[in-house]
Coordinates of C-alpha atoms in Angstrom, one line a residue:
Chain A
M1 CA 1.7 58.3 -13.4
V2 CA -1.6 57.5 -15.1
P3 CA -1.6 58.0 -18.8
P4 CA -3.7 61.0 -20.0
S5 CA -6.4 59.0 -21.7
E6 CA -7.0 57.0 -18.5
Y7 CA -7.0 59.9 -16.1
P8 CA -10.7 60.8 -15.7
D9 CA -10.2 64.4 -14.5
L10 CA -8.0 65.2 -17.5
S11 CA -10.0 63.7 -20.3
Q12 CA -13.3 65.2 -19.1
H13 CA -11.7 68.7 -18.7
L14 CA -10.1 68.4 -22.1
V15 CA -13.5 67.6 -23.7
V16 CA -15.3 70.4 -21.9
A17 CA -12.5 72.8 -23.0
A18 CA -12.8 71.6 -26.6
I19 CA -16.6 72.2 -26.5
L20 CA -16.0 75.8 -25.2
F21 CA -13.4 76.4 -27.9
C22 CA -15.6 75.1 -30.7
L23 CA -18.7 77.0 -29.5
G24 CA -16.6 80.1 -29.5
L25 CA -15.3 79.3 -32.9
V26 CA -18.9 78.9 -34.3
G27 CA -19.9 82.2 -32.6
F28 CA -16.9 84.0 -33.9
L29 CA -17.5 82.8 -37.5
A30 CA -21.3 83.2 -37.5
R31 CA -22.2 86.2 -35.4
R32 CA -22.2 89.6 -37.1
N33 CA -22.2 91.8 -34.0
M34 CA -18.6 93.0 -33.5
I35 CA -18.9 92.9 -29.7
L36 CA -20.3 89.4 -29.7
A37 CA -17.5 88.3 -32.0
F38 CA -15.0 89.4 -29.4
L39 CA -17.0 87.8 -26.6
N40 CA -16.8 84.6 -28.5
A41 CA -13.0 85.0 -28.9
E42 CA -12.9 85.4 -25.1
L43 CA -14.9 82.2 -24.9
M44 CA -12.2 80.4 -26.9
I45 CA -9.6 81.8 -24.6
Q46 CA -11.5 80.3 -21.6
G47 CA -11.4 76.9 -23.3
V48 CA -7.6 77.2 -23.8
A49 CA -7.1 78.3 -20.2
L50 CA -9.1 75.4 -18.9
N51 CA -6.8 73.1 -20.9
F52 CA -3.7 74.7 -19.3
V53 CA -5.1 74.3 -15.8
A54 CA -6.1 70.7 -16.3
F55 CA -2.7 69.8 -17.6
A56 CA -1.1 71.6 -14.7
R57 CA -3.0 69.4 -12.3
Y58 CA -2.2 66.3 -14.3
R59 CA 1.5 67.0 -14.4
G60 CA 1.6 68.1 -10.8
N61 CA 3.4 71.4 -11.4
L62 CA 2.4 75.1 -11.7
E63 CA 3.6 75.9 -15.2
G64 CA 0.1 75.7 -16.7
Q65 CA -1.3 78.0 -14.0
S66 CA 1.5 80.5 -14.5
F67 CA 0.7 80.5 -18.2
V68 CA -2.9 81.2 -17.6
L69 CA -2.0 84.2 -15.5
F70 CA -0.2 85.7 -18.4
L71 CA -3.1 84.7 -20.7
L72 CA -5.5 86.7 -18.5
T73 CA -3.2 89.7 -18.8
V74 CA -3.1 89.5 -22.6
A75 CA -6.9 88.9 -22.8
A76 CA -7.5 92.0 -20.7
C77 CA -5.3 94.1 -23.0
E78 CA -6.9 92.7 -26.0
A79 CA -10.4 93.5 -24.7
A80 CA -9.4 97.1 -23.9
I81 CA -8.0 97.8 -27.3
A82 CA -10.8 95.9 -29.1
M83 CA -13.4 97.9 -27.3
A84 CA -11.7 101.2 -28.3
L85 CA -11.5 100.1 -31.9
I86 CA -15.1 99.0 -31.9
L87 CA -16.2 102.3 -30.4
V88 CA -14.3 104.2 -33.2
L89 CA -15.9 101.9 -35.9
Y90 CA -19.3 102.5 -34.4
K91 CA -18.9 106.2 -34.4
S92 CA -18.0 106.1 -38.0
R93 CA -20.9 104.0 -39.4
A94 CA -23.5 103.9 -36.5
T95 CA -23.8 100.1 -36.6
L96 CA -22.1 97.2 -34.9
D97 CA -22.6 95.0 -38.0
I98 CA -19.3 93.5 -39.3
S99 CA -20.7 93.1 -42.8
I100 CA -20.8 96.9 -43.2
W101 CA -17.0 96.7 -43.5
Q102 CA -17.1 94.1 -46.3
D103 CA -15.7 96.5 -48.8
L104 CA -12.4 95.6 -47.2
R105 CA -12.7 92.0 -48.7
E106 CA -10.5 90.5 -51.5
D107 CA -11.2 91.4 -55.1
N108 CA -12.4 88.0 -56.1
L109 CA -15.0 87.6 -53.4
D110 CA -18.6 88.4 -54.0
P111 CA -20.3 90.8 -51.6
V112 CA -22.8 89.4 -49.1
V113 CA -26.3 90.7 -49.8
D114 CA -29.0 90.3 -47.3
T115 CA -32.2 89.2 -49.0
E116 CA -34.5 88.1 -46.2
P117 CA -36.3 91.0 -44.6
L118 CA -35.7 91.5 -40.9
P119 CA -38.6 90.5 -38.6
L120 CA -40.8 93.5 -37.6
P121 CA -40.2 94.7 -34.0
A122 CA -42.7 93.4 -31.6
A123 CA -45.8 95.6 -31.4
Q124 CA -46.0 97.7 -28.3
P125 CA -49.1 96.9 -26.1
P126 CA -51.7 99.7 -26.4
L127 CA -51.6 102.4 -23.7
P128 CA -54.3 102.1 -21.0
P129 CA -57.4 104.3 -21.6
L130 CA -57.4 107.5 -19.5
P131 CA -60.6 109.2 -18.2
T132 CA -61.7 112.3 -20.1
A133 CA -59.6 115.2 -19.2
G134 CA -60.9 118.8 -18.6
L135 CA -62.6 118.4 -15.2
G136 CA -60.5 119.2 -12.3
P137 CA -60.8 117.0 -9.2
Q138 CA -63.2 118.3 -6.6
P139 CA -61.4 119.4 -3.4
P140 CA -62.6 117.4 -0.5
E141 CA -65.0 119.2 1.8
E142 CA -63.5 120.2 5.0
L143 CA -64.7 117.9 7.7
S144 CA -64.2 120.1 10.8
R145 CA -65.9 123.5 10.9
V146 CA -65.2 126.0 13.6
Chain B
M1 CA 2.9 56.3 -33.4
P2 CA 0.5 55.9 -36.3
P3 CA 0.0 58.8 -38.7
L4 CA -2.9 60.8 -37.6
G5 CA -5.4 61.3 -40.4
L6 CA -8.9 60.7 -41.6
P7 CA -8.2 57.1 -42.6
V8 CA -6.9 56.3 -39.2
L9 CA -9.8 58.2 -37.6
F10 CA -12.5 56.3 -39.5
A11 CA -11.1 52.9 -40.5
E12 CA -10.2 51.6 -37.1
G13 CA -13.1 50.6 -35.0
W14 CA -16.5 51.6 -36.1
V15 CA -17.0 48.7 -38.5
K16 CA -16.6 46.3 -35.7
N17 CA -18.1 48.6 -33.0
P18 CA -20.6 51.2 -34.3
L19 CA -20.8 52.7 -30.8
T20 CA -17.5 54.5 -31.6
L21 CA -19.5 56.6 -34.1
L22 CA -21.6 58.0 -31.2
P23 CA -19.3 61.0 -30.6
L24 CA -19.3 62.0 -34.2
A25 CA -23.1 61.7 -34.4
A26 CA -23.4 63.8 -31.2
A27 CA -21.0 66.5 -32.6
L28 CA -22.9 66.7 -35.8
A29 CA -26.3 66.8 -34.0
A30 CA -24.9 69.7 -31.8
A31 CA -23.8 71.5 -35.0
F32 CA -27.3 71.1 -36.5
G33 CA -28.9 72.4 -33.3
L34 CA -26.6 75.4 -33.4
F35 CA -27.6 76.0 -36.9
L36 CA -31.3 76.1 -35.8
L37 CA -30.4 78.4 -33.0
L38 CA -28.2 81.0 -34.7
P39 CA -30.1 84.2 -35.3
S40 CA -31.8 84.4 -38.6
P41 CA -34.7 86.3 -40.1
K42 CA -36.4 83.0 -40.8
K43 CA -38.5 81.4 -38.0
R44 CA -36.8 78.3 -36.6
P45 CA -37.8 76.2 -33.7
R46 CA -35.8 77.5 -30.8
V47 CA -36.9 75.1 -28.1
L48 CA -36.1 72.1 -30.3
G49 CA -32.8 73.7 -31.1
Y50 CA -31.9 74.1 -27.4
L51 CA -33.0 70.5 -26.7
I52 CA -30.8 69.1 -29.6
V53 CA -27.7 71.2 -28.8
L54 CA -27.7 70.6 -25.0
G55 CA -28.7 66.9 -25.4
A56 CA -26.0 66.3 -28.0
L57 CA -23.3 68.1 -26.1
F58 CA -24.0 66.3 -22.9
A59 CA -24.2 63.0 -24.8
F60 CA -20.8 64.0 -26.3
V61 CA -19.2 64.5 -22.9
G62 CA -20.9 61.3 -21.6
S63 CA -19.6 59.2 -24.5
M64 CA -16.1 60.4 -23.8
A65 CA -16.3 59.9 -20.0
R66 CA -14.4 57.2 -18.2
S67 CA -16.1 55.4 -15.5
T68 CA -15.0 56.6 -12.1
S69 CA -16.3 56.2 -8.6
L70 CA -18.8 58.8 -7.5
S71 CA -17.3 61.5 -5.3
I72 CA -18.3 65.0 -4.3
E73 CA -15.4 66.3 -6.4
L74 CA -16.8 64.5 -9.5
I75 CA -20.3 65.9 -8.9
L76 CA -19.0 69.4 -8.5
Q77 CA -17.0 69.0 -11.7
Q78 CA -20.1 67.8 -13.6
V79 CA -22.1 70.7 -12.3
F80 CA -19.5 73.4 -13.2
S81 CA -18.9 71.8 -16.6
A82 CA -22.7 71.8 -17.3
A83 CA -22.9 75.5 -16.3
A84 CA -20.0 76.4 -18.6
I85 CA -21.4 74.6 -21.5
L86 CA -24.9 76.0 -20.9
G87 CA -23.5 79.5 -20.8
A88 CA -21.5 79.0 -23.9
V89 CA -24.5 77.8 -25.9
F90 CA -26.5 80.8 -24.7
L91 CA -23.7 83.2 -25.5
V92 CA -23.5 81.9 -29.1
T93 CA -27.2 81.9 -29.8
Q94 CA -28.7 84.9 -27.9
T95 CA -30.1 87.7 -30.2
N96 CA -29.8 90.3 -27.4
P97 CA -26.1 91.2 -27.0
A98 CA -26.5 92.2 -23.3
R99 CA -28.0 88.8 -22.5
A100 CA -25.1 87.2 -24.4
A101 CA -22.7 89.1 -22.2
L102 CA -24.5 87.9 -19.1
A103 CA -24.3 84.3 -20.4
F104 CA -20.5 84.8 -20.7
T105 CA -20.5 85.5 -17.0
L106 CA -22.1 82.1 -16.5
V107 CA -19.2 80.6 -18.5
V108 CA -16.7 82.4 -16.4
L109 CA -18.3 81.2 -13.2
G110 CA -18.4 77.7 -14.5
T111 CA -14.7 77.6 -15.5
S112 CA -13.7 79.2 -12.2
G113 CA -15.5 76.4 -10.4
L114 CA -13.6 73.9 -12.5
Y115 CA -10.3 75.7 -11.6
L116 CA -11.3 75.2 -7.9
T117 CA -11.8 71.5 -8.4
L118 CA -8.5 71.4 -10.3
G119 CA -6.6 72.9 -7.3
A120 CA -6.2 76.4 -8.7
P121 CA -8.0 78.7 -6.2
F122 CA -5.9 81.8 -7.1
L123 CA -6.7 81.5 -10.7
A124 CA -10.4 80.9 -10.0
A125 CA -10.5 84.2 -8.0
A126 CA -8.5 86.0 -10.7
N127 CA -10.7 84.7 -13.4
V128 CA -13.9 86.0 -11.7
I129 CA -12.3 89.3 -10.9
V130 CA -10.8 90.0 -14.3
Y131 CA -13.4 88.5 -16.5
A132 CA -16.7 88.7 -14.7
G133 CA -15.7 91.9 -12.9
A134 CA -13.7 93.9 -15.5
I135 CA -14.0 92.6 -19.0
I136 CA -17.8 91.9 -18.9
V137 CA -18.4 95.4 -17.5
T138 CA -16.3 96.9 -20.4
F139 CA -18.3 95.0 -22.9
L140 CA -21.6 95.9 -21.3
F141 CA -20.6 99.6 -21.3
V142 CA -19.9 99.6 -25.0
L143 CA -23.1 97.7 -25.6
M144 CA -25.0 100.4 -23.8
L145 CA -23.4 103.1 -25.9
A146 CA -24.6 101.3 -29.0
Q147 CA -27.9 100.2 -27.7
Q148 CA -30.4 99.0 -30.4
D149 CA -33.9 97.9 -29.5
A150 CA -35.4 96.8 -32.8
P151 CA -34.0 93.7 -34.7
S152 CA -30.9 94.9 -36.5
D153 CA -28.6 93.5 -39.1
S154 CA -25.9 93.0 -36.5
S155 CA -27.8 90.9 -34.0
S156 CA -30.7 89.3 -35.9
R157 CA -28.6 87.9 -38.8
S158 CA -25.8 85.4 -39.0
R159 CA -23.1 85.0 -41.5
D160 CA -23.3 81.5 -43.1
P161 CA -24.6 79.7 -40.0
F162 CA -24.7 76.3 -41.6
M163 CA -21.1 76.2 -42.6
A164 CA -20.0 77.8 -39.4
S165 CA -21.7 75.3 -37.2
L166 CA -20.6 72.4 -39.3
T167 CA -17.0 73.5 -39.0
G168 CA -17.4 73.8 -35.2
G169 CA -19.0 70.3 -34.9
L170 CA -16.3 68.6 -37.0
L171 CA -13.5 70.4 -35.2
L172 CA -15.0 69.4 -31.9
F173 CA -15.1 65.8 -32.9
V174 CA -11.5 65.8 -34.2
I175 CA -10.1 67.6 -31.1
A176 CA -11.9 65.3 -28.7
H177 CA -11.0 62.2 -30.6
T178 CA -7.4 63.3 -30.6
V179 CA -7.2 64.1 -26.9
T180 CA -9.2 61.2 -25.6
G181 CA -8.7 58.5 -28.2
D182 CA -6.2 55.7 -27.9
S183 CA -3.4 56.5 -25.6
A184 CA -1.0 55.7 -28.4
R185 CA -1.8 59.0 -30.0
L186 CA -0.6 61.1 -27.1
P187 CA 2.9 60.9 -25.7
V188 CA 2.1 59.1 -22.4
T189 CA 3.8 61.7 -20.3
A190 CA 6.6 63.9 -20.9
R191 CA 8.5 62.1 -18.2
Q192 CA 8.1 58.7 -19.6
S193 CA 8.6 59.6 -23.3
N194 CA 11.5 61.9 -22.5
P195 CA 13.5 60.2 -19.8
A196 CA 16.4 62.7 -19.8
P197 CA 14.7 66.1 -19.7
V198 CA 16.8 69.1 -20.8
M199 CA 15.2 71.3 -18.1
P200 CA 15.9 70.3 -14.6
A201 CA 12.8 68.8 -13.0
R202 CA 11.3 71.2 -10.6
L203 CA 8.0 69.5 -9.8
T204 CA 9.1 69.2 -6.2
E205 CA 6.9 69.9 -3.2
E206 CA 8.7 73.1 -2.3
V207 CA 7.8 74.7 -5.6
A208 CA 4.5 73.2 -6.6
G209 CA 2.7 72.7 -3.4
R210 CA 1.6 69.9 -1.2
L211 CA 1.3 66.6 -3.1
D212 CA -1.2 63.9 -2.3
A213 CA -0.6 60.2 -2.3
T214 CA -0.9 59.8 -6.1
G215 CA 1.7 62.5 -6.7
R216 CA -0.6 65.2 -7.9
L217 CA -1.3 68.6 -6.2
A218 CA -3.4 68.2 -3.1
I219 CA -6.8 69.8 -2.8
P220 CA -7.4 72.3 -1.3
A221 CA -4.3 73.7 -2.8
E222 CA -2.3 76.3 -1.0
N223 CA -1.2 77.5 -4.3
T224 CA -1.2 81.3 -4.1
A225 CA 2.2 81.5 -2.5
F226 CA 3.6 78.8 -4.6
L227 CA 2.2 80.4 -7.8
G228 CA 3.8 83.7 -6.8
A229 CA 7.1 82.0 -6.1
D230 CA 7.0 80.1 -9.4
I231 CA 6.3 83.2 -11.4
Y232 CA 8.9 85.4 -9.8
R233 CA 11.5 82.7 -9.9
H234 CA 11.1 81.4 -13.4
F235 CA 9.1 84.0 -15.4
L236 CA 10.4 87.3 -14.1
V237 CA 11.0 88.7 -17.5
G238 CA 7.5 87.6 -18.5
V239 CA 6.1 89.6 -15.6
E240 CA 8.0 92.7 -16.6
V241 CA 6.8 92.3 -20.2
A242 CA 3.2 91.8 -19.1
G243 CA 3.4 95.0 -17.1
V244 CA 4.8 96.9 -20.1
L245 CA 2.0 95.4 -22.2
L246 CA -0.7 96.6 -19.8
V247 CA 0.7 100.1 -19.9
V248 CA 0.9 100.2 -23.6
A249 CA -2.6 98.8 -24.0
T250 CA -4.0 101.4 -21.6
V251 CA -2.4 104.3 -23.5
A252 CA -3.4 102.8 -26.8
A253 CA -7.0 102.4 -25.8
I254 CA -7.2 106.0 -24.6
V255 CA -5.6 107.3 -27.8
I256 CA -7.7 105.2 -30.1
A257 CA -11.0 105.9 -28.4
Q258 CA -10.4 109.7 -28.5
R259 CA -9.7 109.7 -32.2
K260 CA -12.0 111.8 -34.4
I261 CA -13.1 109.9 -37.4
P262 CA -15.5 111.6 -39.8
A263 CA -18.8 109.8 -39.9
V264 CA -19.9 108.5 -43.3
A265 CA -22.7 110.6 -44.7
G266 CA -26.1 109.3 -43.6
S267 CA -24.9 107.2 -40.8
E268 CA -24.3 109.6 -37.9
V269 CA -24.8 108.3 -34.5
K270 CA -28.0 109.6 -33.2

């Protein structure tokens, strides 16, 4: 059997899986939207699942694929419960921002304070001018007279 | 097997051959591009960020690639990998959460395509159905309940974007260096390094599917039946536990979402 580092399928898939995992990690650490944090966790799961399937093909058996089936099940459960929790948290504070919950942090950590002002929302385009109201439309004259 | 550590990672080859530093440089460049792209109240060049991230990631994959003969399978693999990486970058960097959810669909489609080239058509279908069909819809549903048009703290700010992207870049380099570096660092195969396996080998054709000349699963794999047989033969308890887990998660989601929690004064949902 070809050693893993020489088997082109395997090494490329492992690298792609590592990229997916690390991008998910960056998103999970940096994004402040709770839903996006969970989407990034799902991205990390995708990377891991790709690893399993690639190794299943390399080893020539189905154990990796079986594992990914169970992984899909657990991911679905996790998404359902996470969405329910996020819904409850949103009802309580009316924002999806994780940092609103930072009073749960450890005693010795400083709170995060946002100093930069948010960008203003993009200005709406002006409404099109309407003709002066007050005059009713003239009814068209009947064309056929008896 | 040499001890795996930073001295081993760095002392070995790059003095003699600086090209081995290319993956590290690519990973760090990708981290810098991600830092430019992560949402922030400051104006940062987005197009430049996308160019840096995508160029660096594709250079990273390219620097790890082994030369192989061109085949249709290889081309499909590159296309699906590129789609997955592109979707992942969009997912991490989009300010609009709904667009990020759609970018995740692109990731799911890309990985499903990769499953197809890896001989796992059942998993490809299950992945599309479960992720793109069910999970994304759930996410979008909650997103629509909590729709915000104006820039908000949650989607227009990041938490410590520089350290986060630096962590990701370094981790990417270490993982990729570990899995594709010298073959001495990985046990060559479980079969060769472990000649007397404790578990009976059951990689035979009747369980795993039709094998091709090189001893791997043939493509297209007829693997749905084999996968079912494998699961119900060897992981029956796992299937039962997964069923229980699904029921518990359903009940828990309903109970949690119906719970009444008093809103903090001044932050009622409008």
